[in-house]
Amino acid sequence: MSILQNAADVLRCFSKECPDLTVTEVVRRLGIPKANASRLLKAMREAGLLETIGDSYRHRPGRLMLDLGTAYRSSSNLIARAGEAVGEVSQRFGHTGYVSIREGLEVTGVADFPGTNALRVVGAIGRRLTAHESATGRSLLARLTGDEVRALFAGRDMPAELDEKLADIRRDGFALSSQEATPGVDAIAIAVGDPATEEAVSLCIVYPHSLVDDKGRDEMIAALSEGAARIAGELGDTAFVPPRI
């Protein structure tokens, strides 16, 4: 396996729940010899991909990664447009919003917009979630055909009810979750894509379950739908399904 692939595997270990790593933790997570892990982390430090925290043996992503993340978001017209739409809805209702992308069977937040209400949900930027277990993930999976979704699950069990859930999303144009990824938190998600770049993102609003009734939820769906429909129209996303409330 190449050093680039090994370095990528190390970077995938980082998340909100795992902000830093030692050589020993890399050995445990990736199953590589300690000497190899030590050399790999040293090479990544020298390349600017990692940095140590003070005088400790703990490693975190280097500042180069922050620059790359910023460049990635700036290079995507779709992410920028989605961010504007989600930001507007977040500001209007006071709930946290974020934009997510899918890679395989995981989704990751790439932009977030903190809510302004006294009781609000913390954003999930950089946090990886299992796609079929979140509203954002299901909204993106629903853009695929049934065969494409099953291909993603090759070699692993696909939840029996997933086909039905994705069919509902394709029909209704939006995905919901209630206290699923996080206890006490509900979410609304609508996916939109850019045919020119073959990108797709999920526009999502998360909110405390106890604070929003059905009427308030439907108002947010309508607002998020308006932003997503605007993006779909501007980019020519013919796969976009206007949400039905």
PDB file of N, CA and C in Angstrom, residues 133-188:
ATOM      1  N   GLU A 133     -28.373   6.299   8.413  1.00  0.00           N
ATOM      2  CA  GLU A 133     -28.875   6.543   9.765  1.00  0.00           C
ATOM      3  C   GLU A 133     -29.048   8.029  10.053  1.00  0.00           C
ATOM      4  N   SER A 134     -29.078   8.860   9.039  1.00  0.00           N
ATOM      5  CA  SER A 134     -29.255  10.298   9.234  1.00  0.00           C
ATOM      6  C   SER A 134     -30.109  10.864   8.108  1.00  0.00           C
ATOM      7  N   ALA A 135     -30.786  11.966   8.392  1.00  0.00           N
ATOM      8  CA  ALA A 135     -31.620  12.604   7.372  1.00  0.00           C
ATOM      9  C   ALA A 135     -30.767  13.096   6.215  1.00  0.00           C
ATOM     10  N   THR A 136     -29.605  13.691   6.524  1.00  0.00           N
ATOM     11  CA  THR A 136     -28.740  14.191   5.457  1.00  0.00           C
ATOM     12  C   THR A 136     -28.296  13.055   4.547  1.00  0.00           C
ATOM     13  N   GLY A 137     -27.871  11.953   5.144  1.00  0.00           N
ATOM     14  CA  GLY A 137     -27.414  10.820   4.354  1.00  0.00           C
ATOM     15  C   GLY A 137     -28.514  10.234   3.495  1.00  0.00           C
ATOM     16  N   ARG A 138     -29.696  10.068   4.062  1.00  0.00           N
ATOM     17  CA  ARG A 138     -30.796   9.485   3.285  1.00  0.00           C
ATOM     18  C   ARG A 138     -31.233  10.416   2.157  1.00  0.00           C
ATOM     19  N   SER A 139     -31.179  11.735   2.402  1.00  0.00           N
ATOM     20  CA  SER A 139     -31.551  12.665   1.329  1.00  0.00           C
ATOM     21  C   SER A 139     -30.606  12.518   0.143  1.00  0.00           C
ATOM     22  N   LEU A 140     -29.328  12.249   0.418  1.00  0.00           N
ATOM     23  CA  LEU A 140     -28.344  12.072  -0.655  1.00  0.00           C
ATOM     24  C   LEU A 140     -28.437  10.690  -1.286  1.00  0.00           C
ATOM     25  N   LEU A 141     -28.660   9.669  -0.475  1.00  0.00           N
ATOM     26  CA  LEU A 141     -28.821   8.318  -1.017  1.00  0.00           C
ATOM     27  C   LEU A 141     -30.045   8.237  -1.922  1.00  0.00           C
ATOM     28  N   ALA A 142     -31.074   9.016  -1.622  1.00  0.00           N
ATOM     29  CA  ALA A 142     -32.302   8.973  -2.407  1.00  0.00           C
ATOM     30  C   ALA A 142     -32.100   9.495  -3.826  1.00  0.00           C
ATOM     31  N   ARG A 143     -30.999  10.205  -4.064  1.00  0.00           N
ATOM     32  CA  ARG A 143     -30.701  10.669  -5.419  1.00  0.00           C
ATOM     33  C   ARG A 143     -30.162   9.531  -6.295  1.00  0.00           C
ATOM     34  N   LEU A 144     -29.789   8.434  -5.671  1.00  0.00           N
ATOM     35  CA  LEU A 144     -29.289   7.275  -6.407  1.00  0.00           C
ATOM     36  C   LEU A 144     -30.439   6.344  -6.754  1.00  0.00           C
ATOM     37  N   THR A 145     -30.215   5.476  -7.728  1.00  0.00           N
ATOM     38  CA  THR A 145     -31.203   4.446  -8.026  1.00  0.00           C
ATOM     39  C   THR A 145     -31.100   3.346  -6.973  1.00  0.00           C
ATOM     40  N   GLY A 146     -32.111   2.492  -6.947  1.00  0.00           N
ATOM     41  CA  GLY A 146     -32.084   1.377  -6.011  1.00  0.00           C
ATOM     42  C   GLY A 146     -30.868   0.489  -6.215  1.00  0.00           C
ATOM     43  N   ASP A 147     -30.523   0.217  -7.474  1.00  0.00           N
ATOM     44  CA  ASP A 147     -29.362  -0.621  -7.759  1.00  0.00           C
ATOM     45  C   ASP A 147     -28.066   0.045  -7.290  1.00  0.00           C
ATOM     46  N   GLU A 148     -27.962   1.363  -7.454  1.00  0.00           N
ATOM     47  CA  GLU A 148     -26.756   2.076  -7.015  1.00  0.00           C
ATOM     48  C   GLU A 148     -26.621   2.038  -5.501  1.00  0.00           C
ATOM     49  N   VAL A 149     -27.727   2.152  -4.807  1.00  0.00           N
ATOM     50  CA  VAL A 149     -27.687   2.074  -3.340  1.00  0.00           C
ATOM     51  C   VAL A 149     -27.263   0.675  -2.907  1.00  0.00           C
ATOM     52  N   ARG A 150     -27.830  -0.342  -3.529  1.00  0.00           N
ATOM     53  CA  ARG A 150     -27.468  -1.715  -3.160  1.00  0.00           C
ATOM     54  C   ARG A 150     -25.997  -2.000  -3.447  1.00  0.00           C
ATOM     55  N   ALA A 151     -25.467  -1.394  -4.491  1.00  0.00           N
ATOM     56  CA  ALA A 151     -24.050  -1.583  -4.814  1.00  0.00           C
ATOM     57  C   ALA A 151     -23.161  -1.006  -3.716  1.00  0.00           C
ATOM     58  N   LEU A 152     -23.605   0.070  -3.069  1.00  0.00           N
ATOM     59  CA  LEU A 152     -22.837   0.652  -1.974  1.00  0.00           C
ATOM     60  C   LEU A 152     -22.739  -0.308  -0.794  1.00  0.00           C
ATOM     61  N   PHE A 153     -23.754  -1.152  -0.647  1.00  0.00           N
ATOM     62  CA  PHE A 153     -23.799  -2.097   0.471  1.00  0.00           C
ATOM     63  C   PHE A 153     -23.198  -3.452   0.111  1.00  0.00           C
ATOM     64  N   ALA A 154     -22.520  -3.542  -1.021  1.00  0.00           N
ATOM     65  CA  ALA A 154     -21.943  -4.819  -1.434  1.00  0.00           C
ATOM     66  C   ALA A 154     -21.045  -5.373  -0.331  1.00  0.00           C
ATOM     67  N   GLY A 155     -21.325  -6.608   0.079  1.00  0.00           N
ATOM     68  CA  GLY A 155     -20.522  -7.236   1.113  1.00  0.00           C
ATOM     69  C   GLY A 155     -20.976  -6.942   2.530  1.00  0.00           C
ATOM     70  N   ARG A 156     -22.032  -6.161   2.685  1.00  0.00           N
ATOM     71  CA  ARG A 156     -22.554  -5.875   4.026  1.00  0.00           C
ATOM     72  C   ARG A 156     -24.071  -5.854   3.973  1.00  0.00           C
ATOM     73  N   ASP A 157     -24.691  -5.974   5.135  1.00  0.00           N
ATOM     74  CA  ASP A 157     -26.156  -6.040   5.202  1.00  0.00           C
ATOM     75  C   ASP A 157     -26.759  -4.659   4.994  1.00  0.00           C
ATOM     76  N   MET A 158     -27.739  -4.605   4.135  1.00  0.00           N
ATOM     77  CA  MET A 158     -28.490  -3.370   3.898  1.00  0.00           C
ATOM     78  C   MET A 158     -29.765  -3.413   4.725  1.00  0.00           C
ATOM     79  N   PRO A 159     -30.058  -2.369   5.492  1.00  0.00           N
ATOM     80  CA  PRO A 159     -31.264  -2.361   6.322  1.00  0.00           C
ATOM     81  C   PRO A 159     -32.515  -2.669   5.498  1.00  0.00           C
ATOM     82  N   ALA A 160     -33.346  -3.528   6.008  1.00  0.00           N
ATOM     83  CA  ALA A 160     -34.514  -3.995   5.262  1.00  0.00           C
ATOM     84  C   ALA A 160     -35.461  -2.859   4.900  1.00  0.00           C
ATOM     85  N   GLU A 161     -35.566  -1.854   5.765  1.00  0.00           N
ATOM     86  CA  GLU A 161     -36.535  -0.779   5.545  1.00  0.00           C
ATOM     87  C   GLU A 161     -35.969   0.385   4.744  1.00  0.00           C
ATOM     88  N   LEU A 162     -34.688   0.319   4.350  1.00  0.00           N
ATOM     89  CA  LEU A 162     -34.070   1.467   3.686  1.00  0.00           C
ATOM     90  C   LEU A 162     -34.697   1.753   2.331  1.00  0.00           C
ATOM     91  N   ASP A 163     -34.985   0.722   1.542  1.00  0.00           N
ATOM     92  CA  ASP A 163     -35.606   0.935   0.235  1.00  0.00           C
ATOM     93  C   ASP A 163     -36.892   1.750   0.360  1.00  0.00           C
ATOM     94  N   GLU A 164     -37.706   1.398   1.348  1.00  0.00           N
ATOM     95  CA  GLU A 164     -38.981   2.086   1.544  1.00  0.00           C
ATOM     96  C   GLU A 164     -38.756   3.539   1.977  1.00  0.00           C
ATOM     97  N   LYS A 165     -37.797   3.753   2.872  1.00  0.00           N
ATOM     98  CA  LYS A 165     -37.513   5.120   3.328  1.00  0.00           C
ATOM     99  C   LYS A 165     -37.028   5.998   2.171  1.00  0.00           C
ATOM    100  N   LEU A 166     -36.158   5.450   1.336  1.00  0.00           N
ATOM    101  CA  LEU A 166     -35.638   6.226   0.214  1.00  0.00           C
ATOM    102  C   LEU A 166     -36.730   6.490  -0.816  1.00  0.00           C
ATOM    103  N   ALA A 167     -37.636   5.546  -0.994  1.00  0.00           N
ATOM    104  CA  ALA A 167     -38.756   5.750  -1.911  1.00  0.00           C
ATOM    105  C   ALA A 167     -39.631   6.905  -1.435  1.00  0.00           C
ATOM    106  N   ASP A 168     -39.847   6.977  -0.119  1.00  0.00           N
ATOM    107  CA  ASP A 168     -40.639   8.083   0.440  1.00  0.00           C
ATOM    108  C   ASP A 168     -39.953   9.423   0.196  1.00  0.00           C
ATOM    109  N   ILE A 169     -38.631   9.444   0.338  1.00  0.00           N
ATOM    110  CA  ILE A 169     -37.880  10.688   0.126  1.00  0.00           C
ATOM    111  C   ILE A 169     -37.929  11.100  -1.338  1.00  0.00           C
ATOM    112  N   ARG A 170     -37.798  10.136  -2.241  1.00  0.00           N
ATOM    113  CA  ARG A 170     -37.874  10.448  -3.678  1.00  0.00           C
ATOM    114  C   ARG A 170     -39.253  11.003  -4.034  1.00  0.00           C
ATOM    115  N   ARG A 171     -40.272  10.528  -3.344  1.00  0.00           N
ATOM    116  CA  ARG A 171     -41.633  11.001  -3.602  1.00  0.00           C
ATOM    117  C   ARG A 171     -41.877  12.378  -2.979  1.00  0.00           C
ATOM    118  N   ASP A 172     -41.437  12.553  -1.722  1.00  0.00           N
ATOM    119  CA  ASP A 172     -41.741  13.778  -0.977  1.00  0.00           C
ATOM    120  C   ASP A 172     -40.728  14.898  -1.188  1.00  0.00           C
ATOM    121  N   GLY A 173     -39.493  14.537  -1.575  1.00  0.00           N
ATOM    122  CA  GLY A 173     -38.486  15.559  -1.830  1.00  0.00           C
ATOM    123  C   GLY A 173     -37.696  16.007  -0.627  1.00  0.00           C
ATOM    124  N   PHE A 174     -37.916  15.413   0.551  1.00  0.00           N
ATOM    125  CA  PHE A 174     -37.149  15.774   1.737  1.00  0.00           C
ATOM    126  C   PHE A 174     -37.060  14.584   2.678  1.00  0.00           C
ATOM    127  N   ALA A 175     -36.083  14.653   3.579  1.00  0.00           N
ATOM    128  CA  ALA A 175     -35.886  13.593   4.566  1.00  0.00           C
ATOM    129  C   ALA A 175     -36.023  14.172   5.967  1.00  0.00           C
ATOM    130  N   LEU A 176     -36.542  13.388   6.879  1.00  0.00           N
ATOM    131  CA  LEU A 176     -36.687  13.794   8.277  1.00  0.00           C
ATOM    132  C   LEU A 176     -36.029  12.762   9.177  1.00  0.00           C
ATOM    133  N   SER A 177     -35.563  13.225  10.314  1.00  0.00           N
ATOM    134  CA  SER A 177     -35.135  12.304  11.365  1.00  0.00           C
ATOM    135  C   SER A 177     -35.587  12.883  12.691  1.00  0.00           C
ATOM    136  N   SER A 178     -35.932  12.011  13.607  1.00  0.00           N
ATOM    137  CA  SER A 178     -36.386  12.446  14.925  1.00  0.00           C
ATOM    138  C   SER A 178     -35.593  11.720  15.990  1.00  0.00           C
ATOM    139  N   GLN A 179     -34.717  12.459  16.662  1.00  0.00           N
ATOM    140  CA  GLN A 179     -33.891  11.927  17.755  1.00  0.00           C
ATOM    141  C   GLN A 179     -33.141  10.675  17.305  1.00  0.00           C
ATOM    142  N   GLU A 180     -32.610  10.722  16.137  1.00  0.00           N
ATOM    143  CA  GLU A 180     -31.967   9.544  15.545  1.00  0.00           C
ATOM    144  C   GLU A 180     -30.451   9.599  15.707  1.00  0.00           C
ATOM    145  N   ALA A 181     -29.798  10.578  15.071  1.00  0.00           N
ATOM    146  CA  ALA A 181     -28.351  10.691  15.190  1.00  0.00           C
ATOM    147  C   ALA A 181     -27.955  11.205  16.566  1.00  0.00           C
ATOM    148  N   THR A 182     -28.813  12.077  17.147  1.00  0.00           N
ATOM    149  CA  THR A 182     -28.536  12.663  18.459  1.00  0.00           C
ATOM    150  C   THR A 182     -29.822  12.702  19.273  1.00  0.00           C
ATOM    151  N   PRO A 183     -29.844  12.180  20.503  1.00  0.00           N
ATOM    152  CA  PRO A 183     -31.057  12.221  21.332  1.00  0.00           C
ATOM    153  C   PRO A 183     -31.541  13.658  21.525  1.00  0.00           C
ATOM    154  N   GLY A 184     -32.850  13.847  21.398  1.00  0.00           N
ATOM    155  CA  GLY A 184     -33.435  15.160  21.611  1.00  0.00           C
ATOM    156  C   GLY A 184     -33.325  16.104  20.435  1.00  0.00           C
ATOM    157  N   VAL A 185     -32.813  15.613  19.307  1.00  0.00           N
ATOM    158  CA  VAL A 185     -32.583  16.474  18.148  1.00  0.00           C
ATOM    159  C   VAL A 185     -33.297  15.909  16.923  1.00  0.00           C
ATOM    160  N   ASP A 186     -34.009  16.773  16.215  1.00  0.00           N
ATOM    161  CA  ASP A 186     -34.654  16.411  14.959  1.00  0.00           C
ATOM    162  C   ASP A 186     -33.949  17.125  13.804  1.00  0.00           C
ATOM    163  N   ALA A 187     -34.180  16.648  12.596  1.00  0.00           N
ATOM    164  CA  ALA A 187     -33.505  17.243  11.440  1.00  0.00           C
ATOM    165  C   ALA A 187     -34.376  17.178  10.196  1.00  0.00           C
ATOM    166  N   ILE A 188     -34.203  18.184   9.359  1.00  0.00           N
ATOM    167  CA  ILE A 188     -34.818  18.253   8.032  1.00  0.00           C
ATOM    168  C   ILE A 188     -33.680  18.333   7.031  1.00  0.00           C
TER     169      ILE A 188
END
